Amino acid sequence: MTELNPRFWEVFFEVYENLPRQGPGNRACAARALGLCRDLPECPAILDLGCGVGGQTFQLAEMTSGSIVAVDNHAPSIERLRTAIARNGLSHRVSAIVGDMAHLEQPLGSFDLIWSEGALYSIGLGNALRVCHGLLRPGGYLAFTDAVWCKESPPAEVKAGFDVDYPTMGSLDDDVAAIHDGGFEIVGHFTLPDEAWWDDFYTPMEARIARLRSKYASDLEASAILDQLAEEPAMHRRYSDFYAYEFFVVRRPFWIGPKGAGTTRG
Ligand SMILES: C[S@@+](CC[C@H](N)C(=O)[O-])C[C@H]1O[C@@H](n2cnc3c(N)ncnc32)[C@H](O)[C@@H]1O
C-alpha cells in the first residue's frame, strides 16, 4: 500500500477529519503552555499554524480574548473550521485561511503568539522556526509541539512508522539546539502525558476506524488502508516509551535579531 495512492488519502481524511483533533494534545496541556506566556497583551494577535479542524483554535479562543488567524493547507479542514467558527459565534475574532505555513503573506513582526501543535515539522523544524521568528514581534511567543525520540535505537517498526512522516525527527536535545539556532529563548517545555495522545486523538480514531470497517466491509482496498491507519495507535500502545511529544514555549528576544535570515519570509 503506497501513501501516494489517492485512495489512501481519501480514507485517511475520512478518518482524520472527523476527529476532534488531528494530533496528540489536550486542553490541559494547551492551558499549561499558555500559562508560560506570561506577559501577553490583553487581546493578543495569535496565529495558529497547521490548525487542522481547529481543536486547539477553539481552546485558544476560549482561553484568551485575542484575535486568531488559523492556517492549514488542507482546504476541507479549513472549510469545516469556518463552519464551526460561525456556529460558535466567533467570526468577529477568529478567521481560518487555507495557506502554506512556509509562504504566508501576513505582515512580518505582526503576531504576539504563534501556536502550532504537531505541525511545524511538516516544513522542517529549522525552516518553521525561521518563518515564525519573522512573523513574531520582538518579545512574541511561539508555543509548539514536536515529536522527539526518547531512546536511541528504537525498534525498526517504530522507526519505520515515523520515517514515513518525519524522517528528520530528533531528540529533545536536537530540538533545543534548533530552537537556540533559530534565535529563540526557551521559556519552558514539558512532555505531553499519555492521556493527551488518547482522549481526543487515538480513542476517537479507533472508534472512527471501527465504524468505517463496517462501511467498507466488502471493500478490500479501503479495509487494508484502515488496517494501516489502525497501526499508529497500536504502535503507541506497544512502544510509547521510545518517543514523546514535547510542548515548547519559546520567545523571540526583544534585543537581538535571529541568527541567519530570521527577519525574512520562508
Ligand atoms: C498532525 S496535524 C495537527 C493538526 C492540529 N494542530 C491538531 O493538533 O489537531 C498537522 C496539520 O498540519 C497541516 N499542514 C501540514 N503541512 C502544512 C503546511 N505546509 N502549511 C499549513 N498546514 C500544514 C496538515 O494539513 C494538518 O492539518
Coordinates of C-alpha atoms and ligand atoms in Angstrom, one line a residue:
M1 CA 0.0 0.0 0.0
T2 CA 1.6 3.3 -1.0
E3 CA 0.7 6.6 0.6
L4 CA 0.9 8.1 -2.9
N5 CA -2.3 6.1 -3.7
P6 CA -5.1 8.7 -3.9
R7 CA -7.4 6.1 -2.2
F8 CA -5.1 6.2 0.8
W9 CA -5.7 9.9 1.3
E10 CA -9.4 9.6 0.7
V11 CA -9.7 7.1 3.5
F12 CA -7.1 8.8 5.7
F13 CA -9.1 12.1 5.7
E14 CA -12.3 10.2 6.2
V15 CA -10.8 9.0 9.4
Y16 CA -8.9 12.1 10.5
E17 CA -11.2 15.0 9.6
N18 CA -13.9 13.5 11.9
L19 CA -11.6 13.5 14.9
P20 CA -11.7 16.4 17.5
R21 CA -8.1 17.0 16.6
Q22 CA -5.5 15.6 14.2
G23 CA -2.6 15.0 16.5
P24 CA -1.8 14.5 20.2
G25 CA -2.7 17.2 22.7
N26 CA -5.4 18.4 25.0
R27 CA -6.8 21.4 26.7
A28 CA -4.9 21.0 29.9
C29 CA -1.6 21.0 28.1
A30 CA -2.6 24.0 26.0
A31 CA -3.6 25.8 29.2
R32 CA -0.2 24.9 30.8
A33 CA 1.7 26.2 27.7
L34 CA -0.4 29.3 27.5
G35 CA 0.3 29.9 31.2
L36 CA 4.0 30.1 30.3
C37 CA 3.4 33.1 28.0
R38 CA 3.3 35.5 31.0
D39 CA 3.1 39.0 29.6
L40 CA 0.9 38.7 26.5
P41 CA -1.2 41.7 25.8
E42 CA -4.9 41.6 26.9
C43 CA -6.0 40.8 23.3
P44 CA -3.1 39.1 21.7
A45 CA -2.8 38.7 17.9
I46 CA -2.5 34.9 17.6
L47 CA -1.5 32.7 14.6
D48 CA -2.4 29.0 14.7
L49 CA -0.2 27.2 12.2
G50 CA -1.4 23.8 10.9
C51 CA -4.6 24.2 12.8
G52 CA -6.4 21.1 11.3
V53 CA -10.1 21.2 12.1
G54 CA -9.3 23.7 14.9
G55 CA -9.2 21.6 18.1
Q56 CA -6.7 24.0 19.7
T57 CA -8.0 27.0 17.9
F58 CA -11.2 26.9 19.9
Q59 CA -9.3 26.3 23.1
L60 CA -7.2 29.4 22.4
A61 CA -10.4 31.3 21.6
E62 CA -11.8 30.2 25.0
M63 CA -8.7 30.9 27.0
T64 CA -7.8 34.3 25.5
S65 CA -9.6 37.4 24.3
G66 CA -7.3 37.5 21.3
S67 CA -7.8 37.6 17.6
I68 CA -6.8 34.3 16.0
V69 CA -5.8 33.5 12.4
A70 CA -5.9 29.8 11.9
V71 CA -4.0 28.4 8.9
D72 CA -3.9 25.0 7.3
N73 CA -3.0 23.8 3.8
H74 CA -5.8 21.2 3.7
A75 CA -8.8 23.1 2.3
P76 CA -11.5 20.7 3.6
S77 CA -10.3 21.1 7.2
I78 CA -10.5 24.9 6.8
E79 CA -14.0 24.6 5.4
R80 CA -15.0 22.6 8.4
L81 CA -13.4 25.0 10.8
R82 CA -15.0 28.0 9.2
T83 CA -18.4 26.4 9.6
A84 CA -17.6 25.7 13.3
I85 CA -16.3 29.3 13.8
A86 CA -19.6 30.7 12.5
R87 CA -21.7 28.2 14.5
N88 CA -19.8 29.2 17.7
G89 CA -20.3 33.0 17.0
L90 CA -16.6 33.6 16.9
S91 CA -16.3 35.2 13.4
H92 CA -15.5 38.6 14.8
R93 CA -12.2 37.4 16.2
V94 CA -11.3 34.0 14.6
S95 CA -10.6 33.5 10.9
A96 CA -9.5 30.4 9.1
I97 CA -7.4 30.5 5.9
V98 CA -6.0 28.0 3.5
G99 CA -2.3 28.5 3.2
D100 CA 1.1 27.0 3.3
M101 CA 2.8 28.0 6.5
A102 CA 6.1 28.2 4.7
H103 CA 4.8 31.0 2.5
L104 CA 2.4 33.2 4.4
E105 CA 1.5 36.7 3.5
Q106 CA 0.9 38.0 7.0
P107 CA 3.0 41.1 7.8
L108 CA 6.3 40.4 9.4
G109 CA 6.5 41.1 13.2
S110 CA 2.7 41.2 13.5
F111 CA 1.9 38.4 16.0
D112 CA 2.2 38.3 19.8
L113 CA 1.8 34.5 19.8
I114 CA 2.2 31.7 17.3
W115 CA 0.7 28.4 18.2
S116 CA 1.4 25.2 16.4
E117 CA 0.5 21.7 17.7
G118 CA 2.1 18.9 15.7
A119 CA 2.6 20.8 12.5
L120 CA 5.8 22.7 12.3
Y121 CA 7.8 19.6 11.4
S122 CA 5.9 19.5 8.1
I123 CA 8.1 22.2 6.6
G124 CA 11.2 21.2 8.6
L125 CA 11.6 22.4 12.2
G126 CA 14.5 24.8 11.4
N127 CA 12.7 26.3 8.5
A128 CA 9.5 26.7 10.5
L129 CA 11.4 28.4 13.4
R130 CA 12.8 30.8 10.9
V131 CA 9.3 31.6 9.5
C132 CA 7.9 32.0 13.0
H133 CA 10.7 34.2 14.1
G134 CA 10.0 36.6 11.2
L135 CA 6.2 36.7 11.9
L136 CA 6.5 37.3 15.6
R137 CA 7.0 40.8 17.1
P138 CA 10.2 41.1 19.3
G139 CA 9.2 39.5 22.6
G140 CA 6.5 37.4 21.0
Y141 CA 5.9 33.8 21.9
L142 CA 5.9 30.6 19.9
A143 CA 4.2 27.6 21.5
F144 CA 4.6 24.4 19.6
T145 CA 4.7 20.6 20.0
D146 CA 7.1 18.3 18.3
A147 CA 7.7 14.6 18.2
V148 CA 11.1 13.6 19.7
W149 CA 12.9 10.3 20.2
C150 CA 13.4 9.4 23.9
K151 CA 15.6 6.4 23.4
E152 CA 18.4 5.6 21.0
S153 CA 17.9 2.6 18.6
P154 CA 14.1 2.4 18.5
P155 CA 12.7 -0.9 17.2
A156 CA 12.7 -1.0 13.3
E157 CA 8.8 -0.9 13.3
V158 CA 8.7 2.3 15.2
K159 CA 11.5 3.9 13.3
A160 CA 9.8 3.0 10.0
G161 CA 6.5 4.4 11.3
F162 CA 8.0 7.8 11.9
D163 CA 10.3 7.7 8.9
V164 CA 7.3 8.0 6.6
D165 CA 6.1 11.3 8.1
Y166 CA 9.0 12.7 10.0
P167 CA 12.4 11.3 8.8
T168 CA 14.4 14.1 10.4
M169 CA 12.8 13.6 13.8
G170 CA 15.5 14.2 16.5
S171 CA 15.9 14.0 20.3
L172 CA 14.9 16.6 22.8
D173 CA 18.4 18.0 22.8
D174 CA 18.3 18.3 19.0
D175 CA 15.1 20.4 19.3
V176 CA 16.6 22.6 22.0
A177 CA 19.7 23.2 19.7
A178 CA 17.4 24.0 16.8
I179 CA 15.4 26.5 18.9
H180 CA 18.6 28.3 20.0
D181 CA 19.9 28.2 16.4
G182 CA 16.7 29.8 15.3
G183 CA 17.3 32.8 17.6
F184 CA 14.7 31.9 20.3
E185 CA 14.9 31.8 24.1
I186 CA 13.3 28.8 25.7
V187 CA 10.7 29.8 28.3
G188 CA 9.7 26.3 29.3
H189 CA 8.9 22.9 27.9
F190 CA 7.1 19.7 29.1
T191 CA 6.2 16.3 27.7
L192 CA 2.6 15.6 26.8
P193 CA 1.1 13.0 29.2
D194 CA -0.3 9.8 27.8
E195 CA -3.9 10.9 28.1
A196 CA -3.1 13.7 25.6
W197 CA -2.5 11.0 23.0
W198 CA -5.7 9.1 23.7
D199 CA -8.6 11.2 24.9
D200 CA -9.1 13.5 21.9
F201 CA -7.0 11.6 19.3
Y202 CA -6.3 7.8 19.4
T203 CA -9.5 6.8 21.3
P204 CA -11.8 8.6 18.8
M205 CA -9.6 7.5 16.0
E206 CA -10.0 3.8 16.9
A207 CA -13.8 4.3 17.2
R208 CA -13.9 6.0 13.8
I209 CA -11.9 3.2 12.2
A210 CA -14.2 0.6 13.8
R211 CA -17.2 2.4 12.3
L212 CA -15.6 2.7 8.8
R213 CA -14.7 -1.0 8.9
S214 CA -18.5 -1.8 8.7
K215 CA -18.9 0.7 5.9
Y216 CA -16.0 -0.8 3.9
A217 CA -16.6 -4.5 4.9
S218 CA -16.7 -5.5 1.2
D219 CA -14.0 -3.1 0.0
L220 CA -10.6 -4.8 0.3
E221 CA -8.6 -1.8 -0.6
A222 CA -10.3 0.5 2.0
S223 CA -10.1 -2.2 4.6
A224 CA -6.4 -2.6 4.1
I225 CA -5.9 1.2 4.4
L226 CA -7.9 1.1 7.7
D227 CA -5.6 -1.7 8.9
Q228 CA -2.6 0.5 8.1
L229 CA -4.1 3.5 9.9
A230 CA -5.0 1.4 12.9
E231 CA -1.3 0.5 13.3
E232 CA -0.5 4.0 14.7
P233 CA -2.4 3.8 17.9
A234 CA -1.5 0.1 18.2
M235 CA 2.2 1.0 17.9
H236 CA 1.7 3.7 20.5
R237 CA 0.4 1.0 22.9
R238 CA 3.5 -1.1 22.4
Y239 CA 6.3 1.4 22.0
S240 CA 5.3 4.8 23.5
D241 CA 8.5 4.7 25.7
F242 CA 10.6 5.3 22.7
Y243 CA 9.1 8.7 21.6
A244 CA 7.2 11.6 23.0
Y245 CA 5.6 14.9 22.1
E246 CA 7.3 17.8 23.7
F247 CA 5.4 21.1 24.2
F248 CA 7.9 24.0 23.8
V249 CA 7.2 27.6 24.7
V250 CA 9.9 29.8 23.3
R251 CA 10.3 33.5 22.8
R252 CA 11.7 35.9 20.2
P253 CA 14.1 38.0 22.2
F254 CA 13.4 41.8 22.4
W255 CA 17.0 42.7 22.0
I256 CA 18.6 40.7 19.2
G257 CA 17.9 39.5 15.7
P258 CA 17.8 35.9 14.7
K259 CA 20.9 34.0 13.6
G260 CA 20.8 33.9 9.8
A261 CA 17.8 35.3 7.9
G262 CA 15.1 35.2 10.5
T263 CA 13.6 38.5 9.6
T264 CA 12.7 37.3 6.1
R265 CA 9.9 35.1 4.9
G266 CA 10.4 31.3 4.5
Ligands
LIG1 C1 -0.8 16.5 12.9 S1 -1.9 17.6 12.2 C2 -2.2 18.7 13.6 C3 -3.5 19.5 13.5 C4 -3.8 20.3 14.7 N1 -2.8 21.3 15.0 C5 -4.2 19.4 15.8 O1 -3.3 19.3 16.7 O2 -5.3 18.9 15.9 C6 -0.8 18.6 11.2 C7 -1.6 19.7 10.4 O3 -0.7 20.5 9.7 C8 -1.2 20.7 8.4 N2 -0.1 21.1 7.5 C9 0.9 20.3 7.0 N3 1.8 21.0 6.3 C10 1.3 22.3 6.2 C11 1.8 23.5 5.6 N4 2.9 23.5 4.9 N5 1.1 24.6 5.8 C12 -0.1 24.6 6.6 N6 -0.5 23.5 7.2 C13 0.1 22.3 7.0 C14 -1.9 19.4 8.0 O4 -2.9 19.6 7.0 C15 -2.5 19.0 9.3 O5 -3.8 19.6 9.5

